[in-house]
PDB file of C-alpha atoms in Angstrom:
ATOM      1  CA  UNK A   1      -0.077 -14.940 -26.136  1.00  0.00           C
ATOM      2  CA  UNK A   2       3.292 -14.918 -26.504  1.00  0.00           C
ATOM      3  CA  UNK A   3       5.369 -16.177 -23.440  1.00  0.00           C
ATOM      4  CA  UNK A   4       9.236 -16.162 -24.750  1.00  0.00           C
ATOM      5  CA  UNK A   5      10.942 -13.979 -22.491  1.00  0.00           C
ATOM      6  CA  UNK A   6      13.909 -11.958 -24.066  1.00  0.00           C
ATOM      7  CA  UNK A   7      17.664 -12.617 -23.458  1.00  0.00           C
ATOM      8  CA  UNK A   8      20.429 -11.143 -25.247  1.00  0.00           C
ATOM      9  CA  UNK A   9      20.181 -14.515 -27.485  1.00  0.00           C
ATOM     10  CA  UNK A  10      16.545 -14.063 -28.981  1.00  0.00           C
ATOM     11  CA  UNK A  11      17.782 -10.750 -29.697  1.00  0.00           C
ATOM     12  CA  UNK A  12      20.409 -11.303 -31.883  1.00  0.00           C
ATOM     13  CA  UNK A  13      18.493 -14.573 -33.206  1.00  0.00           C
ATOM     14  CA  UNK A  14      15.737 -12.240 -33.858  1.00  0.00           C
ATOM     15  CA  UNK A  15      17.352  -9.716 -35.871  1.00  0.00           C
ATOM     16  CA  UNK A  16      19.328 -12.265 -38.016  1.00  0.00           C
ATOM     17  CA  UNK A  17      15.914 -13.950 -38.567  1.00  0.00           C
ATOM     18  CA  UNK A  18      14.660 -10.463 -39.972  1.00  0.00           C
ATOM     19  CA  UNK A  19      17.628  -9.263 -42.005  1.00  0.00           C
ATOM     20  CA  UNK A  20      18.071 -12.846 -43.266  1.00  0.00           C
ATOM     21  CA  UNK A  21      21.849 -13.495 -42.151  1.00  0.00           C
ATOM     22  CA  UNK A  22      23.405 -16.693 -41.328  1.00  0.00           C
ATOM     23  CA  UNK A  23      25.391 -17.294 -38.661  1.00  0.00           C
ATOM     24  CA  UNK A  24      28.659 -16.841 -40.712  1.00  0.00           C
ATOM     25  CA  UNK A  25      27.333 -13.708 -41.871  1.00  0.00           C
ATOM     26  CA  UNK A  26      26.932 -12.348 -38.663  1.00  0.00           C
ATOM     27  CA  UNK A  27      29.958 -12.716 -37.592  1.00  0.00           C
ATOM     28  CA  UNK A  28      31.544 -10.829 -40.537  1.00  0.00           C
ATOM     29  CA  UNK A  29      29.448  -7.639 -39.334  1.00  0.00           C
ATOM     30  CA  UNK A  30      30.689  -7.931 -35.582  1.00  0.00           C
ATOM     31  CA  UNK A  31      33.857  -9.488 -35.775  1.00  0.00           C
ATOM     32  CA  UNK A  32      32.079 -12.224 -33.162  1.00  0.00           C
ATOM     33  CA  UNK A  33      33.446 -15.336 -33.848  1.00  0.00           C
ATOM     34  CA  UNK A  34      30.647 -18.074 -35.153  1.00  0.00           C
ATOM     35  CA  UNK A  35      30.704 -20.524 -32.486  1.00  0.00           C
ATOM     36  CA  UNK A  36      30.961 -17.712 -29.872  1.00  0.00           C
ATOM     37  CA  UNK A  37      27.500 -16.137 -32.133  1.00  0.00           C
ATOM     38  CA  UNK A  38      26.003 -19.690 -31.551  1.00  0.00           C
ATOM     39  CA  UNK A  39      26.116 -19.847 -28.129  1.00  0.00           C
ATOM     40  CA  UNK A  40      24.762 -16.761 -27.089  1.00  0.00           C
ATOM     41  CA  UNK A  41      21.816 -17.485 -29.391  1.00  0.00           C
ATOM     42  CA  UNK A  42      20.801 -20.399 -27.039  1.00  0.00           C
ATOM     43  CA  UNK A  43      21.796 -18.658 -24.029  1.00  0.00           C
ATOM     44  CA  UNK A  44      24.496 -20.935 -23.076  1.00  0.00           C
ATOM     45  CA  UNK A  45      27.185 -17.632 -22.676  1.00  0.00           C
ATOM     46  CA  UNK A  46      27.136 -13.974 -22.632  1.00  0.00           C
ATOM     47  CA  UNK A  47      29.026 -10.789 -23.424  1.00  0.00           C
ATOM     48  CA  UNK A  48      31.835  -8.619 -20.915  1.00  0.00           C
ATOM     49  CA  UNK A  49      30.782  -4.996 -21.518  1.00  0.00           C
ATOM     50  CA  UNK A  50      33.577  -4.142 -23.965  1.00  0.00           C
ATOM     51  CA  UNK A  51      32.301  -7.212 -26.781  1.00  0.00           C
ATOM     52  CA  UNK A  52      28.485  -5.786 -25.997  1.00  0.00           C
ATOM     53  CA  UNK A  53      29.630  -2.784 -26.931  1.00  0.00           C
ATOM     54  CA  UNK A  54      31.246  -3.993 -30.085  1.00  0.00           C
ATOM     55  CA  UNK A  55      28.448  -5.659 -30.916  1.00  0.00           C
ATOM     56  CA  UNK A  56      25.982  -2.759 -31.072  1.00  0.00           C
ATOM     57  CA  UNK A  57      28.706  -0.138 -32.304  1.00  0.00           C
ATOM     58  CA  UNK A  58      28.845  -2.804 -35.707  1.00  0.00           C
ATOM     59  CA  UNK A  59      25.448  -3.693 -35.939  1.00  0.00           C
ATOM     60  CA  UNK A  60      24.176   0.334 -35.724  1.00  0.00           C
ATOM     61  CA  UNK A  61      21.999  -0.363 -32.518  1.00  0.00           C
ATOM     62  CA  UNK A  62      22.079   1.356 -29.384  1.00  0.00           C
ATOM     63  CA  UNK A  63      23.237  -0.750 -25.967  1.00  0.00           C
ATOM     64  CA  UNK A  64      19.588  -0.576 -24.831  1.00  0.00           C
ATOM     65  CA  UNK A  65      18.322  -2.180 -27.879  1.00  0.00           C
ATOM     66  CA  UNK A  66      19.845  -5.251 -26.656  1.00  0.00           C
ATOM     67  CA  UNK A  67      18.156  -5.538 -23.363  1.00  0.00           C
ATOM     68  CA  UNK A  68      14.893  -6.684 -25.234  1.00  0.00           C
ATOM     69  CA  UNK A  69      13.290  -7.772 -28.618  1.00  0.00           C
ATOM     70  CA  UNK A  70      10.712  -6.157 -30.765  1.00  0.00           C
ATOM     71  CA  UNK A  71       9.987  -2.705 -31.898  1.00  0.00           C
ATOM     72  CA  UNK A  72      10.169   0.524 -29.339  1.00  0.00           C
ATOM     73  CA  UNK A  73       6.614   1.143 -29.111  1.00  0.00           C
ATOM     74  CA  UNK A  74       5.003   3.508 -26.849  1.00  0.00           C
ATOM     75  CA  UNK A  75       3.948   1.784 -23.746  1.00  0.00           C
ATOM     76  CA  UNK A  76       0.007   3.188 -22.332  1.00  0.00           C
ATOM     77  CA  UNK A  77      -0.051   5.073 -18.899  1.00  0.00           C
ATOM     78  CA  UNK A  78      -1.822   1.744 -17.742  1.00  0.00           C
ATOM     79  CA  UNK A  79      -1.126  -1.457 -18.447  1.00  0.00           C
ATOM     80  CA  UNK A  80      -1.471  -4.782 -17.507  1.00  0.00           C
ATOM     81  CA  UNK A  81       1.978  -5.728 -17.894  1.00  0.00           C
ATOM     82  CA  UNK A  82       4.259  -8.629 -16.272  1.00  0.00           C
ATOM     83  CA  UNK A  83       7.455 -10.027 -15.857  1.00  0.00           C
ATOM     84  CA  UNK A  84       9.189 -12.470 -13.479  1.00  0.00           C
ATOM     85  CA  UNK A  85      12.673 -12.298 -13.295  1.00  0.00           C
ATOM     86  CA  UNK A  86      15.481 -14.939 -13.233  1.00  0.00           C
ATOM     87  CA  UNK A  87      19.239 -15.041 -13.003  1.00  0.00           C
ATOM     88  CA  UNK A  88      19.044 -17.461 -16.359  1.00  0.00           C
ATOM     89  CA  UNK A  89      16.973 -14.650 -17.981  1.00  0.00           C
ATOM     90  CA  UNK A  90      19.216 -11.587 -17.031  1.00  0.00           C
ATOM     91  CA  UNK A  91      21.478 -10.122 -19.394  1.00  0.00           C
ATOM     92  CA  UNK A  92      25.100 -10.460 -17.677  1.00  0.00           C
ATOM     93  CA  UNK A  93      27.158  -6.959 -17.666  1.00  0.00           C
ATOM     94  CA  UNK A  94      31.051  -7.670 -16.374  1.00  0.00           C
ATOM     95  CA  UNK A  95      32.795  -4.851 -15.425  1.00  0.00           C
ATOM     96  CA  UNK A  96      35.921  -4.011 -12.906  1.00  0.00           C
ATOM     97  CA  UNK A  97      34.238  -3.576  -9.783  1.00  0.00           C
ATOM     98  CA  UNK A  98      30.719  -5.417 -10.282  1.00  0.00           C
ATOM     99  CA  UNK A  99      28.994  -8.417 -11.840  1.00  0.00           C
ATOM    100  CA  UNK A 100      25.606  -6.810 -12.938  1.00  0.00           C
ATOM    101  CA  UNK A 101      22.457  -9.143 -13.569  1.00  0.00           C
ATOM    102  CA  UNK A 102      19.539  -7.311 -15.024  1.00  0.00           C
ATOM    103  CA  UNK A 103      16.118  -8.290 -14.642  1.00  0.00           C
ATOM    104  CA  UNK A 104      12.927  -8.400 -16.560  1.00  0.00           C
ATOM    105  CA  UNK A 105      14.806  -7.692 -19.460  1.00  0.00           C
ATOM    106  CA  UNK A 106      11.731  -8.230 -21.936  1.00  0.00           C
ATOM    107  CA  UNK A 107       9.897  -4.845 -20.709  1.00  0.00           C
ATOM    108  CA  UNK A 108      10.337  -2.172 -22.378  1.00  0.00           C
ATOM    109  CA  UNK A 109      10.491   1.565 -21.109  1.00  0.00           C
ATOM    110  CA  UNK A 110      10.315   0.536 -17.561  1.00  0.00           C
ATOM    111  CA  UNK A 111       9.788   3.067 -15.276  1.00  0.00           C
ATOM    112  CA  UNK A 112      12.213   1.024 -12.048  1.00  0.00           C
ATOM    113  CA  UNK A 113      15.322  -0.908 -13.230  1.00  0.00           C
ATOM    114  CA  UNK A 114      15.986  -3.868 -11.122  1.00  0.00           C
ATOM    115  CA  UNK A 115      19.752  -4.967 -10.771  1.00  0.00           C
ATOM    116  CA  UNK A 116      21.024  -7.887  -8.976  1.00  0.00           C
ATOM    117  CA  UNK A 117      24.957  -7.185  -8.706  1.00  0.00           C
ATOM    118  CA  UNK A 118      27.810  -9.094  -7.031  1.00  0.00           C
ATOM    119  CA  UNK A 119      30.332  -6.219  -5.664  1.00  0.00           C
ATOM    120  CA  UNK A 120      33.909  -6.923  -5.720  1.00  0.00           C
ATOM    121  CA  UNK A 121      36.268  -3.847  -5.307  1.00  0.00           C
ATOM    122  CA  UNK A 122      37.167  -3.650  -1.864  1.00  0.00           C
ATOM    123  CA  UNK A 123      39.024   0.615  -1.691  1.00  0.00           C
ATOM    124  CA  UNK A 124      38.370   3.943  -3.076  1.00  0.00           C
ATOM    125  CA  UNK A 125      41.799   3.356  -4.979  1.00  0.00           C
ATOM    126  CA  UNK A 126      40.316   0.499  -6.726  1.00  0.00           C
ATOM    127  CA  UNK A 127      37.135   1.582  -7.389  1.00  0.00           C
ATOM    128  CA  UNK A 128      38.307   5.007  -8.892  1.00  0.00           C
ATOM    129  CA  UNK A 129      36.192   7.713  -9.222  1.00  0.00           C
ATOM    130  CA  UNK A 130      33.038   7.760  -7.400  1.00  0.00           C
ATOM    131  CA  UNK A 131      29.535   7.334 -10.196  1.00  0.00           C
ATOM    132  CA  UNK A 132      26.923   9.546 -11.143  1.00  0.00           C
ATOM    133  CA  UNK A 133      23.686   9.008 -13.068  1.00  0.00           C
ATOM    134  CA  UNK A 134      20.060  10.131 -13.669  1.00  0.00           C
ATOM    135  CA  UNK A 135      17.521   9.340 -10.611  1.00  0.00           C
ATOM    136  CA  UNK A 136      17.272   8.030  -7.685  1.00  0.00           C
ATOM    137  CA  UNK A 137      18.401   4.245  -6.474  1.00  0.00           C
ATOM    138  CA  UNK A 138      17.778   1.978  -3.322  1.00  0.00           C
ATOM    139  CA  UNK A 139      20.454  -1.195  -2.672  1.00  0.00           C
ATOM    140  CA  UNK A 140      19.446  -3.968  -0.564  1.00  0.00           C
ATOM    141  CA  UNK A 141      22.018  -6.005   0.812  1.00  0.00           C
ATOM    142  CA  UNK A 142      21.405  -9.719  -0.024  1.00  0.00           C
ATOM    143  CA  UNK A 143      25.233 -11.549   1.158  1.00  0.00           C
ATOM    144  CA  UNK A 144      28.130  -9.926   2.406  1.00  0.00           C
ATOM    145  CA  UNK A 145      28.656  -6.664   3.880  1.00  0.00           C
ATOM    146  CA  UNK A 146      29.260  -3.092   1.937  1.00  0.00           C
ATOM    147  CA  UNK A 147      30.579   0.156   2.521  1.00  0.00           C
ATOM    148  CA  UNK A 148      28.127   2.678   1.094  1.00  0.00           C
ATOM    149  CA  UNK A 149      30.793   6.166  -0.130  1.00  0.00           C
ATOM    150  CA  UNK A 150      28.718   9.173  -1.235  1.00  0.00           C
ATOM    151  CA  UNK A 151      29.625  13.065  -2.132  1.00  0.00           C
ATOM    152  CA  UNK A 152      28.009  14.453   0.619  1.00  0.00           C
ATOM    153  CA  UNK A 153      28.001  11.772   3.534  1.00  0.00           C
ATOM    154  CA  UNK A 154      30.174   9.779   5.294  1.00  0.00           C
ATOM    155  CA  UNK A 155      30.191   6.327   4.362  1.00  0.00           C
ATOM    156  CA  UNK A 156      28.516   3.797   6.040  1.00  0.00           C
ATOM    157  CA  UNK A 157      28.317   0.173   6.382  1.00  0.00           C
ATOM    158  CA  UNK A 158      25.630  -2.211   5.561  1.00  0.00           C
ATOM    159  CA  UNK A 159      24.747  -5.267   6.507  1.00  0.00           C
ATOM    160  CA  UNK A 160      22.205  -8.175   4.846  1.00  0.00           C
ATOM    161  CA  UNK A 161      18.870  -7.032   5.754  1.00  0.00           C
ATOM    162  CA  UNK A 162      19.485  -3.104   5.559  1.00  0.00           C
ATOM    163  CA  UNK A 163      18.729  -0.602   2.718  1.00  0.00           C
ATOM    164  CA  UNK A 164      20.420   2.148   1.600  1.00  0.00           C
ATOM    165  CA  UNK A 165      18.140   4.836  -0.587  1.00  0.00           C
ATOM    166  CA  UNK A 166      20.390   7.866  -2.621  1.00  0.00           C
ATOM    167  CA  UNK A 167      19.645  10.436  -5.336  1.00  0.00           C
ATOM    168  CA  UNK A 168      22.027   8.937  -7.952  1.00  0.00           C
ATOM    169  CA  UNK A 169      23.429  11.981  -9.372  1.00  0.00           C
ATOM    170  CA  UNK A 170      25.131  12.276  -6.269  1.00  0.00           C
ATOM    171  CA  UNK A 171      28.797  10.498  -6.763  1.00  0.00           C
ATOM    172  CA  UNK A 172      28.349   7.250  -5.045  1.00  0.00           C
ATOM    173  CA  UNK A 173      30.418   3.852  -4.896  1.00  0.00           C
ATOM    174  CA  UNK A 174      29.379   0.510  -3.438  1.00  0.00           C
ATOM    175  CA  UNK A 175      32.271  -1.827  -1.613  1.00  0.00           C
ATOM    176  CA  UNK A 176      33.074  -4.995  -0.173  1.00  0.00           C
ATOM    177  CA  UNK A 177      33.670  -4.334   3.407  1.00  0.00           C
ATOM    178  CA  UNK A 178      36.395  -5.691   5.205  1.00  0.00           C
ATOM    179  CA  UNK A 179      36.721  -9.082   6.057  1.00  0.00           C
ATOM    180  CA  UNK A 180      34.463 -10.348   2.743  1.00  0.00           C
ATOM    181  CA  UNK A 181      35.763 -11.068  -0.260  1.00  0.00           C
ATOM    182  CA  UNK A 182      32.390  -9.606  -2.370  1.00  0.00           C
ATOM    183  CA  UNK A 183      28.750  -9.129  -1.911  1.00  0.00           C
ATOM    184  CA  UNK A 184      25.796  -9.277  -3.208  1.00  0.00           C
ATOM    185  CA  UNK A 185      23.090  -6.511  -3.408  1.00  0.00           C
ATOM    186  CA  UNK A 186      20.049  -6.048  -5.588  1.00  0.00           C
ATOM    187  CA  UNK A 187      19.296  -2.485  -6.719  1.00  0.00           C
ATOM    188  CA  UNK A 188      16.556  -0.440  -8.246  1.00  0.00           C
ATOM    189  CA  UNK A 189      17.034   2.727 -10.183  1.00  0.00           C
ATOM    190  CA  UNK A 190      14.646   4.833 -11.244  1.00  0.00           C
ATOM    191  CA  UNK A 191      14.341   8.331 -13.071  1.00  0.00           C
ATOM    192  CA  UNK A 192      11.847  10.586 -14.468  1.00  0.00           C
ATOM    193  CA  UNK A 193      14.378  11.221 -17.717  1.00  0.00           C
ATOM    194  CA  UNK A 194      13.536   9.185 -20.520  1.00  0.00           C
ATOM    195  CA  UNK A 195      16.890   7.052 -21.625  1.00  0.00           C
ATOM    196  CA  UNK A 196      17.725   5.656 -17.957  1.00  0.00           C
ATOM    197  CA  UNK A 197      18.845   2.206 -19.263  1.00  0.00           C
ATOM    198  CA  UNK A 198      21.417   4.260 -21.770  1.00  0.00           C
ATOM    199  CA  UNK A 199      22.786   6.183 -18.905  1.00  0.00           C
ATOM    200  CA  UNK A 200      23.199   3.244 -16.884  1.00  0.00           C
ATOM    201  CA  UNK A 201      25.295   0.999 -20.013  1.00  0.00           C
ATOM    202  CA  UNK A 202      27.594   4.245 -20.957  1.00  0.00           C
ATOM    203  CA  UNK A 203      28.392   3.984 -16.682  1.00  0.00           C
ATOM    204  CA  UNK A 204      29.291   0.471 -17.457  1.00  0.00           C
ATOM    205  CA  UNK A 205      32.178   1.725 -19.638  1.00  0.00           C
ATOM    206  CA  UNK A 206      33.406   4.184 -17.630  1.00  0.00           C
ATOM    207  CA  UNK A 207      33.690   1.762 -14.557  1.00  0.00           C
ATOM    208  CA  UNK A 208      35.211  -0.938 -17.083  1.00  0.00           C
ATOM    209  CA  UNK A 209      37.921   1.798 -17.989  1.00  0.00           C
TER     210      UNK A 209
END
């Protein structure tokens, strides 16, 4: 059995195994510089949203191909499948507002996304304007304290320990309350529509703009 768990490294060291490119030729497809290349391959750095997206526009993939290695196979109702989760195995996501860590990046077609994500914008001014995406989401506040803002309620605080629950295609935002400089919350999201993970990385650039 196979027990190499996917980061954003033994993807790209994957498919440069397959098409046969060196490191040097890499970098001519992505504009990536080599050394920069060289350490993501053994997962000593990662990508800000803008350079992940540069990477898949130039190498023809789409952003969710990069959240795992292997072909997109069709996964069985039932299934015995597993995956434990570490901060050294999530693929980073910078944006504006948020830090995003996923988890259990080497499943595939996972029905529940898990998210750790350190929260940083502190207004409604900052933020901009309020996000929207497929499904429904719960946020669990690990550190800090957050002001929850949503369409159709008025926002409310939350403090480690308490749970907030939403149907994401309601606009919603996540801030730092008062008096903390960020937080840190870990978040599932979940959706009946096929392409979740998609949704969730074309967010990314709209936040990041």
């Amino acid at each position: 059995m196979n027990d190499t768990h996917s980061t954003l490294g033994t993807v790209l060291r994957g498919l440069r195994s397959r098409q046969g490119w060196t490191l040097k030729e890499m970098s001519a497809k992505t504009g990536i510089p080599v050394s920069t290349l060289s350490k993501i391959e053994h997962d000593r750095l990662t990508l800000s949203y803008d350079k992940l997206q540069q990477l898949s526009r130039r190498l023809g993939m789409r952003m969710s191909e990069l959240f795992a290695e292997g072909p997109d196979v069709e996964v069985p109702q039932v299934t015995a499948r597993r995956s434990i989760g570490t901060m050294e195995r999530a693929l980073r996501v910078e944006t504006d507002n948020y830090d995003y860590h996923y988890l259990c990046t080497d499943l595939r077609r996972k029905r529940m996304i898990p998210i750790l994500t350190r929260i940083r914008a502190r207004s409604t001014e900052e933020f901009g304007d309020l996000v929207t995406h497929p499904g429904e989401e719960l946020v669990y506040v690990l550190e800090g304290r957050i002001v929850v803002h949503t369409t159709h309620y008025d926002p409310v605080t939350l403090n480690p320990g308490e749970a907030i629950y939403i149907d994401s295609t309601m606009g919603h935002a996540y801030l730092v309350a008062e008096g903390f400089e960020e937080a840190l919350v870990l978040g599932v999201c979940s959706s009946a529509e096929d392409g979740l993970m998609d949704s969730l990385m074309s967010l990314h650039g709209e936040v990041a703009a």
